[in-house]
Coordinates of C-alpha atoms and ligand atoms in Angstrom, one line a residue:
M1 CA 107.8 107.1 60.9
L2 CA 104.3 106.2 62.1
W3 CA 101.1 108.0 61.1
I4 CA 97.9 107.4 63.1
K5 CA 95.1 109.0 61.1
N6 CA 91.4 109.6 61.2
G7 CA 91.1 109.2 65.0
Q8 CA 89.8 111.4 67.8
L9 CA 92.7 112.6 69.9
V10 CA 92.3 113.1 73.6
D11 CA 95.1 115.1 75.2
P12 CA 94.4 115.3 79.0
I13 CA 96.6 118.5 79.2
K14 CA 94.2 120.3 76.8
G15 CA 91.1 118.5 78.2
V16 CA 89.4 118.3 74.9
M17 CA 88.7 115.8 72.1
E18 CA 90.1 116.8 68.7
Q19 CA 90.1 115.4 65.1
L20 CA 93.8 115.3 64.8
D21 CA 96.3 112.8 63.4
L22 CA 99.4 111.8 65.2
V23 CA 102.8 111.6 63.5
I24 CA 105.5 109.7 65.4
E25 CA 109.2 109.8 64.7
D26 CA 112.0 108.1 66.6
G27 CA 109.6 106.9 69.2
R28 CA 108.3 110.3 70.0
I29 CA 105.3 112.4 69.1
A30 CA 106.4 114.7 66.3
Q31 CA 103.3 116.5 65.3
Q32 CA 99.5 116.6 65.5
P33 CA 98.3 117.7 62.1
P34 CA 94.5 118.3 61.5
R35 CA 92.7 115.4 59.8
G36 CA 93.4 115.3 56.1
V37 CA 96.3 117.7 56.1
F38 CA 99.3 115.5 56.6
K39 CA 100.9 114.3 53.3
P40 CA 103.8 111.9 53.9
E41 CA 106.6 112.1 51.4
G42 CA 109.0 109.5 50.1
E43 CA 110.2 107.7 53.1
Q44 CA 108.9 104.5 54.6
I45 CA 105.8 105.1 56.7
E46 CA 103.6 102.9 58.7
V47 CA 99.9 103.9 58.8
I48 CA 97.3 103.1 61.4
D49 CA 93.7 103.9 60.5
A50 CA 92.0 105.0 63.8
A51 CA 88.6 105.9 62.2
G52 CA 85.9 105.6 64.9
K53 CA 88.6 105.2 67.5
V54 CA 89.9 107.4 70.3
V55 CA 93.7 107.9 70.6
V56 CA 94.9 108.6 74.2
P57 CA 98.1 108.6 76.1
G58 CA 99.2 105.2 77.4
L59 CA 97.3 104.7 80.6
L60 CA 99.0 104.5 84.0
D61 CA 97.7 102.3 86.8
M62 CA 99.1 103.5 90.1
H63 CA 97.8 100.6 92.2
V64 CA 98.7 97.1 91.0
H65 CA 99.8 94.0 92.8
L66 CA 102.2 92.1 90.6
R67 CA 102.9 89.4 93.2
E68 CA 106.5 88.8 92.2
P69 CA 108.7 87.9 94.1
G70 CA 107.1 85.2 96.1
F71 CA 103.6 84.7 94.9
E72 CA 104.3 83.8 91.2
Y73 CA 101.4 81.2 91.3
K74 CA 99.0 84.2 91.5
E75 CA 100.7 86.6 89.0
T76 CA 104.2 87.3 87.7
I77 CA 105.7 90.6 86.5
A78 CA 105.4 89.2 83.0
S79 CA 101.8 88.1 83.2
G80 CA 100.6 91.2 85.0
T81 CA 102.3 93.6 82.6
L82 CA 100.9 91.8 79.6
A83 CA 97.4 92.1 81.1
A84 CA 98.2 95.8 81.6
L85 CA 99.0 96.2 77.9
A86 CA 95.7 94.5 77.0
G87 CA 93.9 96.9 79.2
G88 CA 95.4 100.0 77.6
F89 CA 98.0 100.6 80.3
T90 CA 101.6 101.2 79.3
G91 CA 102.7 101.8 82.9
V92 CA 101.9 100.2 86.3
A93 CA 103.0 101.1 89.8
C94 CA 103.4 97.9 91.8
M95 CA 102.7 97.6 95.5
P96 CA 105.3 96.2 97.9
N97 CA 103.3 93.4 99.6
T98 CA 105.3 90.6 97.9
S99 CA 107.4 87.9 99.6
P100 CA 109.9 89.2 100.6
P101 CA 108.2 92.6 100.6
N102 CA 109.8 95.4 98.6
D103 CA 111.5 97.0 101.6
C104 CA 115.1 97.2 100.3
R105 CA 116.9 98.2 97.2
A106 CA 117.7 94.6 96.1
V107 CA 114.0 93.9 95.7
T108 CA 113.3 97.1 93.9
E109 CA 116.1 96.4 91.5
F110 CA 114.9 92.8 91.1
I111 CA 111.4 94.0 90.1
L112 CA 112.9 96.5 87.6
K113 CA 115.1 93.8 86.1
K114 CA 112.2 91.3 85.7
A115 CA 110.1 94.1 84.1
A116 CA 112.8 94.9 81.6
L117 CA 113.2 91.2 80.8
A118 CA 109.4 90.8 80.3
G119 CA 109.4 93.8 78.0
F120 CA 105.7 94.6 78.4
A121 CA 104.3 97.6 80.3
R122 CA 106.7 99.9 82.2
V123 CA 106.9 99.1 85.9
Y124 CA 107.3 101.7 88.7
P125 CA 108.0 100.0 92.0
I126 CA 106.4 101.3 95.1
A127 CA 108.6 100.4 98.1
A128 CA 107.4 99.6 101.6
I129 CA 107.2 102.4 104.3
S130 CA 108.4 100.1 107.1
V131 CA 110.8 97.2 107.2
G132 CA 108.9 94.0 106.6
Q133 CA 105.7 96.1 106.4
K134 CA 105.6 95.6 110.1
G135 CA 105.0 99.2 111.0
E136 CA 108.0 99.4 113.4
M137 CA 111.0 100.9 111.6
L138 CA 111.2 103.0 108.4
T139 CA 112.9 101.6 105.4
D140 CA 115.8 103.4 103.8
F141 CA 113.9 105.9 101.6
G142 CA 117.1 107.3 100.1
D143 CA 118.5 104.0 99.0
L144 CA 115.1 102.8 97.7
K145 CA 114.8 106.0 95.6
E146 CA 118.2 105.5 94.2
G147 CA 117.2 101.9 93.4
G148 CA 114.3 103.1 91.3
A149 CA 111.3 103.3 93.7
L150 CA 109.1 106.3 93.1
A151 CA 106.7 106.1 96.0
V152 CA 106.3 104.3 99.3
S153 CA 103.3 102.5 100.9
D154 CA 102.7 99.7 103.3
D155 CA 99.6 98.8 101.1
G156 CA 97.9 95.6 102.3
F157 CA 98.5 96.9 105.8
P158 CA 97.8 100.2 107.5
V159 CA 100.7 102.1 109.2
V160 CA 99.3 101.8 112.7
S161 CA 101.7 104.2 114.4
S162 CA 100.8 107.8 113.7
E163 CA 104.3 108.9 114.8
L164 CA 105.8 106.5 112.2
M165 CA 103.5 107.8 109.5
R166 CA 104.4 111.4 110.4
R167 CA 108.1 110.5 109.9
A168 CA 107.3 108.7 106.6
L169 CA 105.6 111.9 105.3
E170 CA 108.6 114.0 106.3
Y171 CA 111.2 111.7 104.8
G172 CA 109.0 111.0 101.8
R173 CA 108.9 114.7 100.9
Y174 CA 112.7 115.0 101.5
H175 CA 113.4 112.2 99.1
G176 CA 110.7 113.0 96.6
L177 CA 108.7 109.8 97.3
M178 CA 105.0 110.1 97.4
V179 CA 103.5 108.3 100.5
I180 CA 100.5 106.2 99.7
S181 CA 98.1 105.3 102.6
H182 CA 96.2 102.1 102.9
S183 CA 93.7 103.7 105.3
E184 CA 92.3 101.1 107.7
D185 CA 91.8 100.9 111.4
R186 CA 92.3 97.2 112.0
T187 CA 90.9 97.3 115.5
L188 CA 87.6 98.2 113.8
S189 CA 87.7 96.1 110.7
G190 CA 88.8 93.1 112.8
D191 CA 87.4 89.9 111.5
G192 CA 85.0 91.6 109.1
V193 CA 84.7 90.2 105.6
M194 CA 82.4 92.7 103.9
H195 CA 80.8 96.1 104.4
E196 CA 78.9 96.4 107.8
G197 CA 75.4 97.3 106.9
F198 CA 72.0 95.9 105.9
V199 CA 73.4 93.2 103.6
S200 CA 76.0 91.9 106.1
T201 CA 73.3 91.5 108.7
R202 CA 70.9 89.8 106.2
I203 CA 73.4 87.3 104.9
G204 CA 75.2 86.7 108.2
L205 CA 78.7 87.9 107.5
A206 CA 80.9 89.9 109.9
G207 CA 81.0 93.6 108.9
I208 CA 83.7 96.2 108.3
P209 CA 82.3 99.6 109.2
D210 CA 83.0 102.6 107.0
A211 CA 84.5 104.3 110.1
A212 CA 87.5 101.8 109.8
E213 CA 88.5 103.8 106.7
D214 CA 87.2 107.2 107.7
I215 CA 89.3 107.4 110.9
M216 CA 92.5 106.7 109.1
V217 CA 91.7 109.1 106.2
Y218 CA 91.2 111.8 108.9
R219 CA 94.5 110.9 110.5
E220 CA 96.4 111.2 107.2
I221 CA 94.8 114.5 106.5
S222 CA 95.8 115.7 110.0
L223 CA 99.4 114.6 109.4
A224 CA 99.5 116.4 106.1
R225 CA 98.3 119.5 107.9
L226 CA 100.9 119.1 110.7
T227 CA 103.8 118.5 108.4
G228 CA 102.8 120.2 105.2
C229 CA 103.9 117.0 103.4
P230 CA 102.0 115.3 100.6
V231 CA 100.0 112.1 101.1
H232 CA 98.0 110.1 98.6
I233 CA 94.9 108.1 99.9
A234 CA 94.6 104.7 98.2
H235 CA 91.3 102.9 97.3
V236 CA 88.7 105.4 98.7
S237 CA 85.4 103.6 99.2
T238 CA 83.3 105.6 101.6
A239 CA 81.1 108.8 101.4
T240 CA 82.8 110.2 104.5
S241 CA 86.3 109.8 103.1
V242 CA 85.2 111.7 100.0
E243 CA 83.9 114.5 102.3
L244 CA 87.1 114.6 104.4
I245 CA 89.3 114.8 101.3
R246 CA 87.0 117.5 99.8
R247 CA 87.5 119.6 102.9
A248 CA 91.3 118.9 102.9
K249 CA 91.5 120.2 99.3
E250 CA 89.5 123.3 100.2
E251 CA 92.1 123.9 102.8
N252 CA 94.8 123.5 100.1
L253 CA 96.4 120.6 101.9
P254 CA 98.7 118.4 99.7
V255 CA 96.2 115.5 99.7
T256 CA 95.4 113.4 96.6
A257 CA 93.2 110.4 96.3
E258 CA 92.3 107.4 94.1
T259 CA 89.3 105.0 93.9
A260 CA 89.0 101.8 92.0
P261 CA 86.3 100.9 89.4
H262 CA 84.6 98.3 91.7
Y263 CA 83.7 101.1 94.2
F264 CA 81.7 102.9 91.5
S265 CA 80.4 99.9 89.6
L266 CA 79.3 97.6 92.4
D267 CA 77.8 97.8 95.9
H268 CA 77.5 95.4 98.9
N269 CA 74.5 93.7 97.2
A270 CA 77.1 92.0 95.0
L271 CA 77.9 89.8 98.0
R272 CA 74.4 88.3 98.4
G273 CA 75.5 85.2 96.4
Y274 CA 78.6 84.9 98.6
D275 CA 80.8 85.5 95.5
T276 CA 84.3 85.5 96.9
N277 CA 85.5 87.3 93.8
A278 CA 83.6 90.4 95.1
K279 CA 85.4 90.1 98.5
V280 CA 87.9 93.0 98.5
N281 CA 89.5 95.4 101.0
P282 CA 88.1 98.0 101.6
P283 CA 84.8 96.3 101.0
L284 CA 82.1 97.1 98.4
R285 CA 80.0 99.7 100.2
A286 CA 76.4 100.9 100.3
L287 CA 74.7 102.7 97.4
K288 CA 75.1 106.1 99.1
D289 CA 78.8 105.5 99.1
V290 CA 78.8 104.6 95.4
E291 CA 76.9 107.8 94.6
A292 CA 79.4 109.8 96.7
I293 CA 82.4 108.2 94.9
K294 CA 80.9 109.2 91.6
R295 CA 80.3 112.8 92.8
G296 CA 83.8 112.9 94.2
L297 CA 85.2 111.8 90.8
A298 CA 83.0 114.4 89.0
E299 CA 84.0 117.2 91.2
G300 CA 87.7 116.4 91.2
V301 CA 87.9 115.4 94.8
I302 CA 89.1 112.0 93.7
D303 CA 92.1 112.6 91.3
V304 CA 92.8 109.1 90.0
I305 CA 91.1 105.8 89.0
A306 CA 93.4 102.8 89.7
S307 CA 92.5 99.2 89.4
D308 CA 93.9 97.8 92.7
H309 CA 94.5 94.7 90.6
A310 CA 94.9 92.1 93.3
P311 CA 95.2 88.6 91.8
H312 CA 94.5 85.5 93.9
S313 CA 94.4 81.9 92.8
V314 CA 91.5 79.5 93.2
L315 CA 93.3 78.1 96.2
E316 CA 92.5 81.4 98.0
K317 CA 89.2 82.1 96.4
E318 CA 87.3 78.8 96.0
V319 CA 87.0 78.4 99.8
E320 CA 84.5 79.4 102.5
F321 CA 83.7 83.1 102.3
D322 CA 85.3 83.9 105.7
K323 CA 88.5 82.2 104.6
A324 CA 88.8 83.7 101.1
A325 CA 91.5 86.3 100.4
F326 CA 90.6 90.0 99.8
G327 CA 91.1 91.3 96.3
L328 CA 90.1 91.2 92.7
I329 CA 91.8 91.7 89.3
G330 CA 91.1 94.8 87.3
L331 CA 93.8 95.6 84.7
Q332 CA 91.6 94.5 81.8
T333 CA 88.2 95.9 83.0
T334 CA 89.3 99.3 84.5
L335 CA 89.0 101.2 81.1
S336 CA 85.6 99.7 80.2
L337 CA 84.1 100.4 83.7
T338 CA 85.5 104.0 83.6
L339 CA 84.0 104.5 80.1
E340 CA 80.7 103.6 81.7
L341 CA 81.0 106.7 83.9
V342 CA 81.4 108.7 80.7
R343 CA 78.2 107.3 79.2
E344 CA 76.4 108.0 82.5
G345 CA 77.5 111.6 82.3
V346 CA 79.6 111.5 85.5
L347 CA 82.8 112.4 83.6
G348 CA 83.7 113.8 80.3
L349 CA 85.9 111.6 78.2
P350 CA 89.0 113.8 78.5
E351 CA 88.7 113.9 82.3
A352 CA 88.1 110.2 82.5
I353 CA 91.3 109.6 80.5
A354 CA 93.2 112.2 82.7
K355 CA 92.3 110.2 85.8
L356 CA 93.9 107.2 84.1
S357 CA 97.0 108.9 82.8
L358 CA 98.0 112.5 83.5
R359 CA 96.9 112.7 87.1
P360 CA 98.6 109.5 88.4
S361 CA 101.7 110.4 86.4
R362 CA 101.9 113.8 88.1
I363 CA 101.2 112.3 91.6
L364 CA 104.1 109.9 91.0
G365 CA 106.3 112.6 89.6
L366 CA 106.5 111.2 86.1
G367 CA 106.4 113.4 83.1
S368 CA 104.0 111.2 81.1
G369 CA 100.3 111.0 80.5
H370 CA 99.9 113.6 77.7
L371 CA 100.5 113.9 73.9
E372 CA 102.6 117.1 73.8
A373 CA 105.1 117.2 70.9
G374 CA 108.4 115.6 71.9
S375 CA 106.9 113.2 74.5
I376 CA 107.5 109.4 74.3
A377 CA 104.9 107.9 72.1
D378 CA 103.2 105.6 74.6
L379 CA 99.6 105.4 73.4
A380 CA 96.4 103.4 73.5
V381 CA 93.9 103.3 70.6
I382 CA 90.4 102.8 72.1
D383 CA 87.2 101.5 70.5
P384 CA 84.7 103.3 72.7
D385 CA 81.6 101.6 71.3
V386 CA 82.4 97.9 71.1
E387 CA 80.2 95.7 73.3
Y388 CA 81.7 92.5 74.5
E389 CA 81.2 89.8 77.1
F390 CA 84.2 89.7 79.5
K391 CA 85.1 86.0 79.6
A392 CA 87.5 84.1 81.8
S393 CA 89.3 83.1 78.6
D394 CA 90.0 86.8 77.9
V395 CA 92.0 87.2 81.2
L396 CA 95.7 87.4 80.6
S397 CA 96.5 87.5 84.3
K398 CA 97.4 84.2 86.0
S399 CA 94.5 84.6 88.3
K400 CA 90.9 85.0 87.1
N401 CA 89.3 86.5 90.3
S402 CA 87.0 89.0 88.8
P403 CA 83.4 89.6 89.7
F404 CA 82.9 91.1 86.2
I405 CA 83.4 87.8 84.3
G406 CA 80.2 87.1 82.4
R407 CA 79.3 90.8 82.3
V408 CA 78.7 92.6 79.0
L409 CA 81.0 95.6 79.0
K410 CA 81.4 98.4 76.5
G411 CA 84.6 100.1 75.2
R412 CA 88.1 98.7 75.3
S413 CA 91.6 99.2 74.0
D414 CA 92.4 97.7 70.6
L415 CA 96.0 98.7 70.2
T416 CA 98.7 99.7 72.7
L417 CA 102.0 101.4 71.6
M418 CA 105.1 102.0 73.6
G419 CA 107.9 104.3 72.2
G420 CA 106.0 104.5 68.9
K421 CA 105.9 100.7 68.4
V422 CA 102.8 98.5 68.5
V423 CA 103.3 96.3 71.6
W424 CA 99.9 94.8 71.8
R425 CA 97.1 94.4 69.3
R426 CA 93.6 92.9 69.9
I427 CA 93.1 90.0 67.5
P428 CA 89.5 90.5 66.2
Ligands
NCD501 C1 95.2 93.7 98.2 C2 96.0 92.4 98.0 O1 95.4 91.4 97.7 O2 97.2 92.5 98.0 N1 93.8 93.3 98.5 C3 92.7 94.0 98.4 O3 91.6 93.5 98.7 N2 92.7 95.3 98.0 C4 95.8 94.5 99.3 C5 95.3 96.0 99.3 O4 95.4 96.7 98.3 O5 95.1 96.5 100.4
ZN502 ZN1 95.3 98.5 100.2

């Protein structure tokens, strides 16, 4: 038996903060007695004092690149899932752009086997939409589902053919697999390396216009309307995307969306020093986009915050800006940067936690992300007030490509539990 006492409990289902204790038995949440009421009797009991801390469901990151198989020098399933635990995440959904890509059951099963061997955060494989992520032929959704995939995406690449995307949505619904769209018109993004705007002109880099994203977001919404099938838009970065998704939701179309912390914490000015760690796809946008993303989060247009954790080694980042890979790591900074939105008044704490747990869980069809009695005790104990400098030496990922290294951040996870057991603890 485990007793977590004196904490503030945030249950995203209830949407409030409460002064409740948590009692865990046999790896599951047994009861939530009011503070000071629970009196343990006799048996062996482990006690965690969470005074001044916030106790939340284990966070779920629905957009992570674990790089295994094939790019183990950037990240492995073991290193990525350990970084996840340190960030407060007990679950990660991993994207298929590995080598080979996760386009068949053998790869899905390999990922699950490696994740079980590592024994850190739970891993939910996202399989490819098309064979080889080439956009030509659909993968075998039924077989992938049986192998353990719970969504499909060609992330890293757009699905160029609208007809193929239509079929993906139809087969995805039939098999109960969410389809996740990397929305990008490559004929427009072309050789661009950052947001097309004032800064790209000023510093002389090729731009990626926001229309490259908006056009594809509009297509996905049109296909959701045509087929009635659900679609989830990954890494939303533009004001127009937010507006399009808002209207789709007003129409009651089955469209959901996520953004990543860098799209509400940074803008294209972060590229002025040619920092390749701020080179990401879609690119960091203009201030008006950052404002729109925040409004979209506040108004529920954007359902989820996901890291888009995209590790790349120094080999791909310490090169000329044009040649550097797109992507930045985020598993260990996502919670802190999201808590910044709470301090700014953009989100209440329960809603911020919901966007990191309950909402992604529901989109992926998992039953987790809340603290109802009987649920598996996957939890994070957060210190919301601690200030710390995020250092390269804090990074548990194999790659250190974060534009937030050296920044003073506030709030982080101190303790992560899975199935009622402490699986990660911050050493003070
Ligand atoms: C991702 C990667 O490196 O795999 N990069 C990125 O900039 N976001 C791919 C992706 O999520 O599109
Ligand atoms: Zn992507």
